[in-house]
Coordinates of C-alpha atoms in Angstrom, one line a residue:
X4 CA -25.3 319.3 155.9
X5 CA -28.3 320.4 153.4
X6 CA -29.6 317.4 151.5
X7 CA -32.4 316.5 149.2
X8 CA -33.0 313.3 151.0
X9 CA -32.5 314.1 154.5
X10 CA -35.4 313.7 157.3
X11 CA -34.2 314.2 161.0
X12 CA -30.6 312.7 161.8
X13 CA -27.5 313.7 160.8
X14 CA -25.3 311.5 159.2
X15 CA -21.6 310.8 160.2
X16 CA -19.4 313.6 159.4
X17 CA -16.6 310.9 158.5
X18 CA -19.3 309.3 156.1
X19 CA -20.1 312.7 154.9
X20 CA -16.6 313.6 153.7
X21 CA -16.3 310.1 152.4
X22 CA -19.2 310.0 150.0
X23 CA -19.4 313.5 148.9
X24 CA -15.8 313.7 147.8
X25 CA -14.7 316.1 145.1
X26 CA -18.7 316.2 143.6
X27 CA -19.6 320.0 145.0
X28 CA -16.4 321.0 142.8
X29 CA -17.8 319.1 139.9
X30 CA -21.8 319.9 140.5
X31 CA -20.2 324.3 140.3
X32 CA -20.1 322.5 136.8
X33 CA -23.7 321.4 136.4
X34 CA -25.3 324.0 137.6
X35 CA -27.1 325.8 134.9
X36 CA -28.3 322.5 133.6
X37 CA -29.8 321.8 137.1
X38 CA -31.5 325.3 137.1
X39 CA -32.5 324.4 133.0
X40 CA -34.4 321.1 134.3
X41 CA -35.9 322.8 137.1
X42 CA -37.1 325.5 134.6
X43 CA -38.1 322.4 132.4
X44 CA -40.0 320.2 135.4
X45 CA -42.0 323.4 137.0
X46 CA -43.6 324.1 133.7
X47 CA -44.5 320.5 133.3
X48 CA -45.9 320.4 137.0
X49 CA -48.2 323.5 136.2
X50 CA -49.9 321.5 133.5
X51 CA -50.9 318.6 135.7
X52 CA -52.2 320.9 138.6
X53 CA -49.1 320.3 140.7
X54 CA -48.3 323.9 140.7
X55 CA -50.7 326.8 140.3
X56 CA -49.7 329.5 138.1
X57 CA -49.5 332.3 140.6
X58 CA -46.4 329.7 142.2
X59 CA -45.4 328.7 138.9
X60 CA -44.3 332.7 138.1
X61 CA -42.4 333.3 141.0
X62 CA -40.5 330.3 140.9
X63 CA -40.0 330.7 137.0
X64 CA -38.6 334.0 137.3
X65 CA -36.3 333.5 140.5
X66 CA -34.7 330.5 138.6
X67 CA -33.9 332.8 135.4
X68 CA -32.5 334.8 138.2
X69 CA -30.2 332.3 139.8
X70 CA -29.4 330.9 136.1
X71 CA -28.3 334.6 135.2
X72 CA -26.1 334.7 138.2
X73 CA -24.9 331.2 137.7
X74 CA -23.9 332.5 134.2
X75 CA -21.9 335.7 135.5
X76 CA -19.4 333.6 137.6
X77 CA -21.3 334.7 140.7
X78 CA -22.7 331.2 142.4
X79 CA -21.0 328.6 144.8
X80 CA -22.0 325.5 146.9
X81 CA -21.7 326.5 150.3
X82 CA -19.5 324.2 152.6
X83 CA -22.8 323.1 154.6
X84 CA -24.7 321.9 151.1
X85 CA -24.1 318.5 150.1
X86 CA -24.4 319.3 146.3
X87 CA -26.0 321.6 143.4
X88 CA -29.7 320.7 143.4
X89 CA -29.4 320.9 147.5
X90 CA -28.1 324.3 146.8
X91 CA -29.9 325.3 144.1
X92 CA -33.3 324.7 146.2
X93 CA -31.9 326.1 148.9
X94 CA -31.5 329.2 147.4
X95 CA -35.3 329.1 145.8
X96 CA -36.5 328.5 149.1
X97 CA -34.7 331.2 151.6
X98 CA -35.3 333.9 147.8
X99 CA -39.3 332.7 147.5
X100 CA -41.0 330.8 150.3
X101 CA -42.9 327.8 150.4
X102 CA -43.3 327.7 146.8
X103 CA -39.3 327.0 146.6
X104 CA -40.2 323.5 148.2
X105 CA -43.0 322.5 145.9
X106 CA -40.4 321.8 142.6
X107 CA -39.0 318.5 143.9
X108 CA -43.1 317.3 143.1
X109 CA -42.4 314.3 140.5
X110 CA -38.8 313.8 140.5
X111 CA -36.0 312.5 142.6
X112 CA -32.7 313.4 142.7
X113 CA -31.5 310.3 140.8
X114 CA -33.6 311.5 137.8
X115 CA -32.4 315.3 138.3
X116 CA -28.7 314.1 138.2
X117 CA -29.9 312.4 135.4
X118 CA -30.9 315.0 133.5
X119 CA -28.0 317.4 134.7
X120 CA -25.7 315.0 133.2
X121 CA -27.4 314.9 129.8
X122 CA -27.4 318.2 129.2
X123 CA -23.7 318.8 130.4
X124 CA -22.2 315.8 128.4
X125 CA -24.6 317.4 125.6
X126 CA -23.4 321.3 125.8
X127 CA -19.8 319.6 126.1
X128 CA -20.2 317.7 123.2
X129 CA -21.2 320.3 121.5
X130 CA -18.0 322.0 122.2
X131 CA -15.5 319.4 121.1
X132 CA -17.2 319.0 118.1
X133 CA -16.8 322.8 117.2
X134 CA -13.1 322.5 118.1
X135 CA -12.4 319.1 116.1
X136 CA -14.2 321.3 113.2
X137 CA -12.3 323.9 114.0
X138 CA -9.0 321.9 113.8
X139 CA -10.2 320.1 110.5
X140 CA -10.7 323.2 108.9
X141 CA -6.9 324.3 109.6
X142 CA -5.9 320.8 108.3
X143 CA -7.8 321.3 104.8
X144 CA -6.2 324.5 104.3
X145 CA -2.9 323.3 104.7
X146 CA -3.3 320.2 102.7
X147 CA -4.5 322.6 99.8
X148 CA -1.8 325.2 100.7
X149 CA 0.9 322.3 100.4
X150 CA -0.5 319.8 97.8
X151 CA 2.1 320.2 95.9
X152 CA 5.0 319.7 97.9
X153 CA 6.6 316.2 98.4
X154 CA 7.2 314.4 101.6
X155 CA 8.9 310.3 102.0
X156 CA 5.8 308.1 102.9
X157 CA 6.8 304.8 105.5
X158 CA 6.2 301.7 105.9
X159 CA 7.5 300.1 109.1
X160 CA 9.5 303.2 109.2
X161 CA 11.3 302.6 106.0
X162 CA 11.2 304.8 103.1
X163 CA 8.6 303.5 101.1
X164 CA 7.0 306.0 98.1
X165 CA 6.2 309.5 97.6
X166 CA 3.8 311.1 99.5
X167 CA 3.0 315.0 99.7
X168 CA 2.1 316.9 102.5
X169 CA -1.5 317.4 100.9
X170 CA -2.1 314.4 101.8
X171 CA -0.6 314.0 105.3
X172 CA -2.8 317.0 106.7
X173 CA -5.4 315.8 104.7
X174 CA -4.9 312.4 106.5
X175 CA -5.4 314.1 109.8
X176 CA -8.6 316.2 108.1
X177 CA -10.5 312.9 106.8
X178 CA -9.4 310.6 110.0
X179 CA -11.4 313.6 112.6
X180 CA -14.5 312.8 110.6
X181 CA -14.6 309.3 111.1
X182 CA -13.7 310.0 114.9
X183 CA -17.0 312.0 114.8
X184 CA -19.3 309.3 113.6
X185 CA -18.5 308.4 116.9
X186 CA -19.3 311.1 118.5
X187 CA -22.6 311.4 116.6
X188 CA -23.6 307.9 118.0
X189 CA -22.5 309.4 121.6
X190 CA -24.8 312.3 121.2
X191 CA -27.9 310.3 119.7
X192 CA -27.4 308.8 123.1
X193 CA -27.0 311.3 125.0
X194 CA -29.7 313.2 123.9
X195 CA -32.4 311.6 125.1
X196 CA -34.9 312.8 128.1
X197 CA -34.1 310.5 131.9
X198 CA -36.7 313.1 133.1
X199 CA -39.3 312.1 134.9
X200 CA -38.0 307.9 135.9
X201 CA -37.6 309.3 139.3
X202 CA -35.8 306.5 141.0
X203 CA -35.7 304.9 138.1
X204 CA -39.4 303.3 138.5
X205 CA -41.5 306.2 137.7
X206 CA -44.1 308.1 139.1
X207 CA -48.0 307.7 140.5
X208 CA -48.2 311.4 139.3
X209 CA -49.3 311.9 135.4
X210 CA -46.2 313.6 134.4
X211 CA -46.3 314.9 131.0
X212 CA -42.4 313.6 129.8
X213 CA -43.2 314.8 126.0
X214 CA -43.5 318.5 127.2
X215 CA -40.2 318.4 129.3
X216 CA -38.1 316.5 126.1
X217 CA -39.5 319.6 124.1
X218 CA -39.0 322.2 126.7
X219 CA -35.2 321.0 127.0
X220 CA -34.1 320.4 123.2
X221 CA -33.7 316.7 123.7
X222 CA -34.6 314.7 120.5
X223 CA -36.5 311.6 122.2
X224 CA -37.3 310.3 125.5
X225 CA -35.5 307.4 127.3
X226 CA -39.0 305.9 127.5
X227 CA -38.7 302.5 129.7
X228 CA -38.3 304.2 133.4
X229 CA -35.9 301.4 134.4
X230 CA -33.5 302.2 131.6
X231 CA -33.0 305.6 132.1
X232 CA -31.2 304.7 134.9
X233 CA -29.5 302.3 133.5
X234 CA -28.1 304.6 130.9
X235 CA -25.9 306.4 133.4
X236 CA -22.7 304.7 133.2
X237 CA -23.4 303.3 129.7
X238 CA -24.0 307.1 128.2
X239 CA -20.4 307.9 129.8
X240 CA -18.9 304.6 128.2
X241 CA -19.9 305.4 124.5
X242 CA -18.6 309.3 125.2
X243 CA -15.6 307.9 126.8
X244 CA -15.1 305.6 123.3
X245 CA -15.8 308.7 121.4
X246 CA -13.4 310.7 123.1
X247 CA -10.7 308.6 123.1
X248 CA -11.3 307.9 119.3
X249 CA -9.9 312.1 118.9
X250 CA -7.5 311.6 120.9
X251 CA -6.0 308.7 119.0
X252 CA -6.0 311.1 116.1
X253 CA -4.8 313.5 118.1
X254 CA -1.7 311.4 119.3
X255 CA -0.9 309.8 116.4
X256 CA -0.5 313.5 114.5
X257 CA 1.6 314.7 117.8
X258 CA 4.0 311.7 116.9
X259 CA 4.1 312.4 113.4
X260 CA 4.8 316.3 114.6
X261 CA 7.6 315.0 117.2
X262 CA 9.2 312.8 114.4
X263 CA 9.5 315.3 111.4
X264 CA 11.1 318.0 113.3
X265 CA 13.8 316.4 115.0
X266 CA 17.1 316.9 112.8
X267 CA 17.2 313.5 111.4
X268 CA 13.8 314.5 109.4
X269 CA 13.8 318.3 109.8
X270 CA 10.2 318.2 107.5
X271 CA 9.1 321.0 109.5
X272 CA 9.9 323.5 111.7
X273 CA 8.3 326.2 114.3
X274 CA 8.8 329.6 115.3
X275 CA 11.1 329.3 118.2
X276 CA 9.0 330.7 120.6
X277 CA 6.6 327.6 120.1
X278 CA 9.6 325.3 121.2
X279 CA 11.6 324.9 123.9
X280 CA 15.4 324.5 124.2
X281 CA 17.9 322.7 126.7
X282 CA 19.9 323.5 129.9
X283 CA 22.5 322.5 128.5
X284 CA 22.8 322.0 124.7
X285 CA 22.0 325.6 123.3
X286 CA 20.8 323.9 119.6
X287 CA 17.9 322.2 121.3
X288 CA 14.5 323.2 119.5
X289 CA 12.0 320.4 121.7
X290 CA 8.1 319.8 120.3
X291 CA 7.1 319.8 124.2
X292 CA 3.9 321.2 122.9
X293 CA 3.3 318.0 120.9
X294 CA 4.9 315.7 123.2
X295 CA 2.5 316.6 126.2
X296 CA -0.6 316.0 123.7
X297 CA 0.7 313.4 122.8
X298 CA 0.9 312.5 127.0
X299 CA -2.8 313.5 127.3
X300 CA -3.7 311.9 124.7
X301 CA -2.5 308.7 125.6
X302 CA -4.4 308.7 129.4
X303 CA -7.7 309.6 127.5
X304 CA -7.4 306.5 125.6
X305 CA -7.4 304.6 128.7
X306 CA -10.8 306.3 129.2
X307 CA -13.3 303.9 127.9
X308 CA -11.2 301.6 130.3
X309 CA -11.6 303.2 133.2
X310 CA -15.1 303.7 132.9
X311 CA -15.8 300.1 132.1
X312 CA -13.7 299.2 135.6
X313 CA -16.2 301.7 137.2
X314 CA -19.7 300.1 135.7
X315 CA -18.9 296.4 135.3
X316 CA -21.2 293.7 136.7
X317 CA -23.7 296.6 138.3
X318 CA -26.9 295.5 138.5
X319 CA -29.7 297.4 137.3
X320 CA -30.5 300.3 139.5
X321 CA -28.9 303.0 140.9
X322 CA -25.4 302.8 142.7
X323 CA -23.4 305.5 144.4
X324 CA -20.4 304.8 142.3
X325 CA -22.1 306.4 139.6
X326 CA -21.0 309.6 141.0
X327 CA -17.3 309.3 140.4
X328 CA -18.0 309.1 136.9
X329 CA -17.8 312.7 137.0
X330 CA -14.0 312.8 138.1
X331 CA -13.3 310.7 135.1
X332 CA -15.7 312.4 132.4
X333 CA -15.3 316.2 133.1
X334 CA -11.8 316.5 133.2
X335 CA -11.7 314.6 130.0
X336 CA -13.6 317.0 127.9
X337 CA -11.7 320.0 129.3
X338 CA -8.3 318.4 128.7
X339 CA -9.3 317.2 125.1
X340 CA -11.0 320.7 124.5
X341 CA -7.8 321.9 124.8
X342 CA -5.6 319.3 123.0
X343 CA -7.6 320.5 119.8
X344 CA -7.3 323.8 120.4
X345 CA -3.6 323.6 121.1
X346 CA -3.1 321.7 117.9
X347 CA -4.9 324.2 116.0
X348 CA -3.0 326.9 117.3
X349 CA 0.2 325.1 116.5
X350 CA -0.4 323.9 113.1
X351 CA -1.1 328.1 112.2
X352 CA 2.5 328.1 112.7
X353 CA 4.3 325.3 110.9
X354 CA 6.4 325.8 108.3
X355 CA 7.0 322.9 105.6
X356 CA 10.5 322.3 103.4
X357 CA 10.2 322.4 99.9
X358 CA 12.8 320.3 98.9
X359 CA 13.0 317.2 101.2
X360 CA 13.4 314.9 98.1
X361 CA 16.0 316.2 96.7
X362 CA 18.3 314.1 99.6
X363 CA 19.9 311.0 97.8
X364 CA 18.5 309.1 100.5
X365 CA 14.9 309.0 99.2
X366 CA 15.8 307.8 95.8
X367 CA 14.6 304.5 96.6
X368 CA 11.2 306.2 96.9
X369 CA 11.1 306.1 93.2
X370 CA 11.5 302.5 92.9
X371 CA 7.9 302.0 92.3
X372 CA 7.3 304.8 90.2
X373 CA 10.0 303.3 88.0
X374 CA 8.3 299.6 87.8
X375 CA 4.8 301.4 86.8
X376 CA 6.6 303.2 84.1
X377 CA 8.4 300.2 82.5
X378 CA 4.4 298.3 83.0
X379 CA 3.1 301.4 80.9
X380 CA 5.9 301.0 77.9
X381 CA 4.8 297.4 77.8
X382 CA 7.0 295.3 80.0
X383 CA 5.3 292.6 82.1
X384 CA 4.8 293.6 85.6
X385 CA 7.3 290.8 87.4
X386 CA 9.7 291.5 84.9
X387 CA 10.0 295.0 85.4
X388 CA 9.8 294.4 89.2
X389 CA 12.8 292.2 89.1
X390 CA 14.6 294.5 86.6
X391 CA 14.4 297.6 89.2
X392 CA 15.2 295.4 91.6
X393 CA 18.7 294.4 89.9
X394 CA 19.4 298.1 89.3
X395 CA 18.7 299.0 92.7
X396 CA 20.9 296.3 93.6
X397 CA 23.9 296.9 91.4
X398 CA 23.6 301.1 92.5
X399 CA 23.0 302.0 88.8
X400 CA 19.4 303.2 89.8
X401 CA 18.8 306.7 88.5
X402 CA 14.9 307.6 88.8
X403 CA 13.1 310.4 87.1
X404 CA 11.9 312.0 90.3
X405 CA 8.1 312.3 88.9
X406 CA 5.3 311.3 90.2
X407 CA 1.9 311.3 88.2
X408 CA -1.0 310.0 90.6
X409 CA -4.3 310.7 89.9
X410 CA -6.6 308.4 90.9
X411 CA -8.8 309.9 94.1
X412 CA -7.4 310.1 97.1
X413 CA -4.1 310.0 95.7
X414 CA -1.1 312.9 95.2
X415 CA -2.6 314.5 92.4
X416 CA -6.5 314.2 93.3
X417 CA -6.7 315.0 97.1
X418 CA -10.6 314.6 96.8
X419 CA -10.7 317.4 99.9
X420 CA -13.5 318.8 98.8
X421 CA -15.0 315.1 99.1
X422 CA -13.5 315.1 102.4
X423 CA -15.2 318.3 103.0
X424 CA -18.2 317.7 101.9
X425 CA -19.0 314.5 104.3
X426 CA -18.1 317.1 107.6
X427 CA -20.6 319.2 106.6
X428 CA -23.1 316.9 106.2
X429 CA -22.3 315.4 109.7
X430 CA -22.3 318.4 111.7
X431 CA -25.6 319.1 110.3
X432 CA -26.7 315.9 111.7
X433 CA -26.2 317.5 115.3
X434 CA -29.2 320.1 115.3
X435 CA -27.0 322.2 117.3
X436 CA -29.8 325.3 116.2
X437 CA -32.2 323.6 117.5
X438 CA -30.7 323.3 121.3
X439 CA -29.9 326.4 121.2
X440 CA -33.8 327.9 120.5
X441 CA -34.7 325.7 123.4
X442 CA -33.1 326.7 125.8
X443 CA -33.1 330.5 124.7
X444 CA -36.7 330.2 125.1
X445 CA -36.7 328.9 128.2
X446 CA -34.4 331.3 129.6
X447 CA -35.7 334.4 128.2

């Protein structure tokens, strides 16, 4: 097998399959990242007269070249390789020569992992927060399509007061932007440069660590060489809190969804064809969409767990069971990826009743409508409370079925465009433009 650190010997076949595991599947993953860092590093070795310039164009344009092809769908670990920077060298060196060997100069693999990893979680990142935008944008819309329209609020699942369906998708709106002040502190963390701690202790070679955090988009270095390495595990932790934090949201709205369209609510409804039916009982219109989020939303909570299990009590240094942070983290972001994009594509399709209040069963919803209005004509609060109360009691409670909010954040003042206004400002806190000129220029 093809590895970075091998010398002479082989090592045990058994002990190959054992410690490798599922990571070539993963690294097909990380593998324009790995070529970015290379393209990154040999520019950086150039400079400090580790690389001549005549190597330094032939390895440059071979790696644009494997990137390209990495890009198109057209790469693969081979069976022999242990993992993507074996393979990615590998294929330097049989394409250019010598000079193919010369990139490894300055780093080791823990520290190319390293930076493979940042720039993955980073480009992933990126992702979930265009899809949580994406999804927040739908919710906005249909708070303002449906502001008007009235809907039983609970409390310990008892009817409780008026609510509107403004504000329940508007609920879901404002709760994804708190979930991404999370995310935001997972990507100030994840943004910063491991490149260039080697082993985690640094090099004897002057390696220039400013040009490679600039070359790569990353907003700071991890400066101290001995905590770079540290920060794998604790980078995945704080994305693992951030992702679960959606998929709270998510999970909580996928209940909601499951709740109001059984028949006992019957709030909402989909087309059929977004619902499934029964074996057996022809009626049957089952939110399976929504109940399998909610599912999947439910094991990503347990996330943060799970990575917590994997990292406890390590001392500082690099440990092999780093790697199978991988099979926790990237299926994570796919599967969350596509919770939001499910429950986008969903909510384009729901259809809200008009006239849920007019059921004699939410009278009671009144009741504090009813105690505000007898405050307002002059009656003292506890007496109007217990005079309801005695009404309610006695069935001789007849409400005017009004409500008049307007205080923000309330039925008649939404403040969405409030709501609004604090997502924009956080997603330009992510200098998403500025990645993206990085790395076009180093590709180009």
């Amino acid at each position: 097998m093809s590895k970075l650190w091998q010398k002479e010997t082989d090592s045990n076949q058994l002990v190959d399959q054992f410690t490798v595991g599922k990571d070539r599947e993963l690294d097909n993953q990380m593998a324009a990242f790995d070529v970015l860092g290379s393209l990154a590093h040999t520019k950086m070795l150039e400079t400090i007269d580790l690389l001549s310039s005549e190597d330094l164009d032939v390895i440059q344009k071979e790696l644009k070249a494997i990137y390209r092809e990495i890009e198109a769908g057209n790469f693969a670990i081979e069976a022999d390789v242990e993992d993507v920077h074996s393979q990615i060298e590998l294929l330097l060196t049989r394409r250019i020569g010598e000079a193919g060997k010369k990139i490894h100069s300055g780093r080791s693999r823990n520290d190319q992992v390293l930076v493979d990893l940042k720039l993955f979680f980073r480009s992933e990142l990126q992702q979930v927060v265009e899809e949580t935008n994406t999804l927040f944008r739908q919710l906005i819309e249909l708070s303002e399509k449906h502001k008007d329209v009235l809907l039983p609020g609970y409390t310990h699942l008892q009817v409780a007061m008026p609510s509107s369906f403004g504000l329940w998708f508007g609920a879901y709106a404002e709760s994804l932007t708190d979930d991404l002040e999370l995310v935001r502190a997972a990507w100030n963390i994840t943004n910063k440069n491991p490149l260039g701690s080697a082993a985690g202790y640094g090099s004897s070679f002057p390696l220039n660590r400013t040009m490679t955090t600039q070359l790569l988009g990353f907003d700071d270095l991890n400066y101290n060489v001995v905590y770079a390495q540290m920060g794998r595990g604790k980078t995945e932790r704080i994305i693992a809190q951030a992702l679960s934090a959606i998929a709270a949201t998510l999970g909580r709205m996928a209940m909601d969804q499951a709740l109001y369209l059984s028949q006992n609510f019957a709030f909402i409804s989909y087309p059929e064809n977004l619902t499934t039916g029964s074996s057996i009982m022809p009626h049957k219109k089952n939110p399976d969409v929504w109940e399998i989020m909610r599912g999947r939303c439910n094991r990503l909570q347990a996330l943060p767990n799970d990575v917590a299990m994997m990292t406890t009590n390590l001392p500082s240094g690099y440990h092999r069971e780093m790697q199978l942070l991988k099979e926790l983290l990237f299926p994570a972001f796919a599967e969350l990826k596509q919770c939001l994009q499910m429950a986008t594509f969903m909510l384009q399709h729901i259809t809200v009743k008009t006239d849920i209040l007019n059921d004699p069963k939410y009278t009671y919803l009144f009741s504090v409508e009813e105690v505000n209005r007898l405050v307002l004509s002059g009656t003292p609060f506890r007496d109007a409370y217990k005079q309801v109360g005695m009404a309610i009691e006695k069935g001789d409670f007849n409400p005017a079925k009004e409500v008049n909010h307007t205080h923000e954040g309330s039925i008649g003042n939404l403040g969405n465009e409030h709501i609004v206004a604090n997502m924009d400002k956080m997603l330009e806190n992510f200098g998403f433009d500025k990645i993206e000129q990085a790395i076009s220029e180093l590709t180009k």
